CSV table of C-alpha atoms in Angstrom, one decimal:
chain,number,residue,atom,x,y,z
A,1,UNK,CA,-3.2,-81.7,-111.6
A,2,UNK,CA,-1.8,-78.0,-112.2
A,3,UNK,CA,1.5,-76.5,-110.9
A,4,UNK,CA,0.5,-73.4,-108.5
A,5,UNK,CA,3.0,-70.6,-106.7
A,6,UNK,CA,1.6,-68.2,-104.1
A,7,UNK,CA,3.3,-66.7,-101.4
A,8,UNK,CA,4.0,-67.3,-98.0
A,9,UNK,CA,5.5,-65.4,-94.9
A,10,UNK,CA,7.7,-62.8,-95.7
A,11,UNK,CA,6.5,-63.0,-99.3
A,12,UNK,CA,8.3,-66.3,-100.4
A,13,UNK,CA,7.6,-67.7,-103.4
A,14,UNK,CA,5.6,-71.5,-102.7
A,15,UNK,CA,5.4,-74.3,-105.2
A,16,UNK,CA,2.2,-76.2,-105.0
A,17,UNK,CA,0.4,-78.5,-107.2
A,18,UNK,CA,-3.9,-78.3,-107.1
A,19,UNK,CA,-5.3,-81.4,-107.7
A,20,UNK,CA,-8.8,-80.7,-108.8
A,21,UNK,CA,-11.8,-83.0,-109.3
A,22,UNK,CA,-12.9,-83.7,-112.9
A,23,UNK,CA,-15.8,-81.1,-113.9
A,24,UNK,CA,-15.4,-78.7,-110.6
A,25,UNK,CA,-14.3,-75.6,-111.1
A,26,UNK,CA,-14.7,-74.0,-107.9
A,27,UNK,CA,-17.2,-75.3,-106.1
A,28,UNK,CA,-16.1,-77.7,-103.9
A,29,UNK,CA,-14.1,-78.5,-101.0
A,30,UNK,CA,-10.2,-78.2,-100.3
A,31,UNK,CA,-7.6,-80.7,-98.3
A,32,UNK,CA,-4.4,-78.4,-97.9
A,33,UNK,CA,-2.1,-81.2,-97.4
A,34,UNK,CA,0.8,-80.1,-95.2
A,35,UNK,CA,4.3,-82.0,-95.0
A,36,UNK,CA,6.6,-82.8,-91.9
A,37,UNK,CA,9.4,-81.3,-91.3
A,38,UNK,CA,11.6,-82.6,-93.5
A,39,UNK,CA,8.9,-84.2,-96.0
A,40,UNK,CA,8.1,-82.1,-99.9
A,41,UNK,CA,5.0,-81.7,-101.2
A,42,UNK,CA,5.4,-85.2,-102.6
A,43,UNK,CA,5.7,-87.4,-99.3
A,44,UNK,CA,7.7,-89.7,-101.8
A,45,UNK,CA,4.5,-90.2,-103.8
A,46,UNK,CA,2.4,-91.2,-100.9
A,47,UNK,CA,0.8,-87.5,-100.9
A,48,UNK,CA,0.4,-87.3,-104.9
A,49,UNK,CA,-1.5,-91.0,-104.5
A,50,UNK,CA,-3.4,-89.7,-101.6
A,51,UNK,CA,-4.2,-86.2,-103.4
A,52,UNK,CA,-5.3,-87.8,-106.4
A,53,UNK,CA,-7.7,-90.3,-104.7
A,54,UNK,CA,-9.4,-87.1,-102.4
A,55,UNK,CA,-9.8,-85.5,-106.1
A,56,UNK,CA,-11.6,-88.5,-107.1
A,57,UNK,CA,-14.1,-87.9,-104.0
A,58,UNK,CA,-15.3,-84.7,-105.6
A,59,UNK,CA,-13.0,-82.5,-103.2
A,60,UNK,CA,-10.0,-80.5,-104.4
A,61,UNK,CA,-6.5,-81.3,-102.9
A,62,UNK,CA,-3.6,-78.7,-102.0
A,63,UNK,CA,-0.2,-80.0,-101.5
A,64,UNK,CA,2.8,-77.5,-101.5
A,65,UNK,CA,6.5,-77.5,-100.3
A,66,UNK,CA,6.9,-74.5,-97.1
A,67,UNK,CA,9.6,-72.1,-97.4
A,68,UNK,CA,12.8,-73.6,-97.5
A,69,UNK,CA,11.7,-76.7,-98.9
A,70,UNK,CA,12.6,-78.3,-102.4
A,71,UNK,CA,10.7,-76.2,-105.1
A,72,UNK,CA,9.7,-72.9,-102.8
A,73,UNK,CA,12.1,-70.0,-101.7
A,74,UNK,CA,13.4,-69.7,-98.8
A,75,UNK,CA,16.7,-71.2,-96.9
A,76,UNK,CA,16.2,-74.4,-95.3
A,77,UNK,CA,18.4,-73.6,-91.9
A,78,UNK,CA,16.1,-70.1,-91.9
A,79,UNK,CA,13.0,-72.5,-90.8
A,80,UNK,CA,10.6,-71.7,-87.7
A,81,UNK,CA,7.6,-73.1,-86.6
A,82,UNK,CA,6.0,-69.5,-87.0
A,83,UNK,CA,7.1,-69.1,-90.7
A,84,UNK,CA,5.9,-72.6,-91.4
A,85,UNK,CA,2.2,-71.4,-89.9
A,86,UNK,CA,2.6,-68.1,-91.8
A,87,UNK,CA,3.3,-70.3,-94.8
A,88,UNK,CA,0.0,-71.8,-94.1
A,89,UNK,CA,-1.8,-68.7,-93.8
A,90,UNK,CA,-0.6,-68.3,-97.4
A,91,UNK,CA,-1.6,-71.6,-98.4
A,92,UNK,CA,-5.3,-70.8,-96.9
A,93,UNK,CA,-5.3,-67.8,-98.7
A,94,UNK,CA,-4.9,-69.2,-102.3
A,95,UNK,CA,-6.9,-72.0,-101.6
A,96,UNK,CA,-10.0,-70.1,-100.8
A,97,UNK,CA,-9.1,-67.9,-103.7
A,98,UNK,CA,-9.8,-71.0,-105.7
A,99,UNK,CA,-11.8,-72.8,-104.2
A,100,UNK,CA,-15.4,-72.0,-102.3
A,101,UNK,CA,-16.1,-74.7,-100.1
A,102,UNK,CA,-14.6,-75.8,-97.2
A,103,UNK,CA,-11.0,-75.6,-96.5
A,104,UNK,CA,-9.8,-79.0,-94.7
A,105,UNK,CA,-6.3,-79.2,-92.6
A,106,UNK,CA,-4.4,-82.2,-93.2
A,107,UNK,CA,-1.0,-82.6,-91.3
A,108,UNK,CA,1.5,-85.1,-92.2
A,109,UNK,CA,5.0,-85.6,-90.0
């Protein structure tokens, strides 16, 4: 598990944490795990115990907070659906930096 920052719309600071599997550098698949609304990148634990069982699959797991949202930048009352996708955009981004393999969408509400 290692701490990450990239950016996201407008150039926002994001706090994620890459769960990697043991031995993989790169090459291997990615779950970006994406909160609700008003969720974190820790889904009160359930998406660090779900990240951690993926990474113990053989794929990597991306959980991060969106803009606004506990650790990144960003004002919470600023939110939109659109900065939330262009926060994803970011998330891809760094993920396939990364990571090689396939990049897997996983939505939480």
């Amino acid at each position: 598990m290692e701490a990450v920052n990239f950016s996201g719309h407008a150039g926002l600071g994001l706090s994620g944490v890459l769960h990697r599997p043991s031995g993989t550098v790169k090459d291997c698949d990615c779950v970006i795990i994406c909160h609700g609304f008003r969720g974190s990148k820790d889904g009160g634990g359930r998406a660090i115990s779900l990240s951690e069982k993926i990474a113990a699959q053989g794929i990597a797991a991306l959980r991060f907070d969106f803009s606004g949202t506990r650790d990144s930048e960003g004002e919470f009352a600023g939110v939109t659906l659109s900065k939330y996708i262009q926060d994803l955009a970011g998330a891809i981004e760094f993920a396939g930096s990364v990571m090689k393999g396939k990049i897997i969408l996983l939505g939480r509400y």
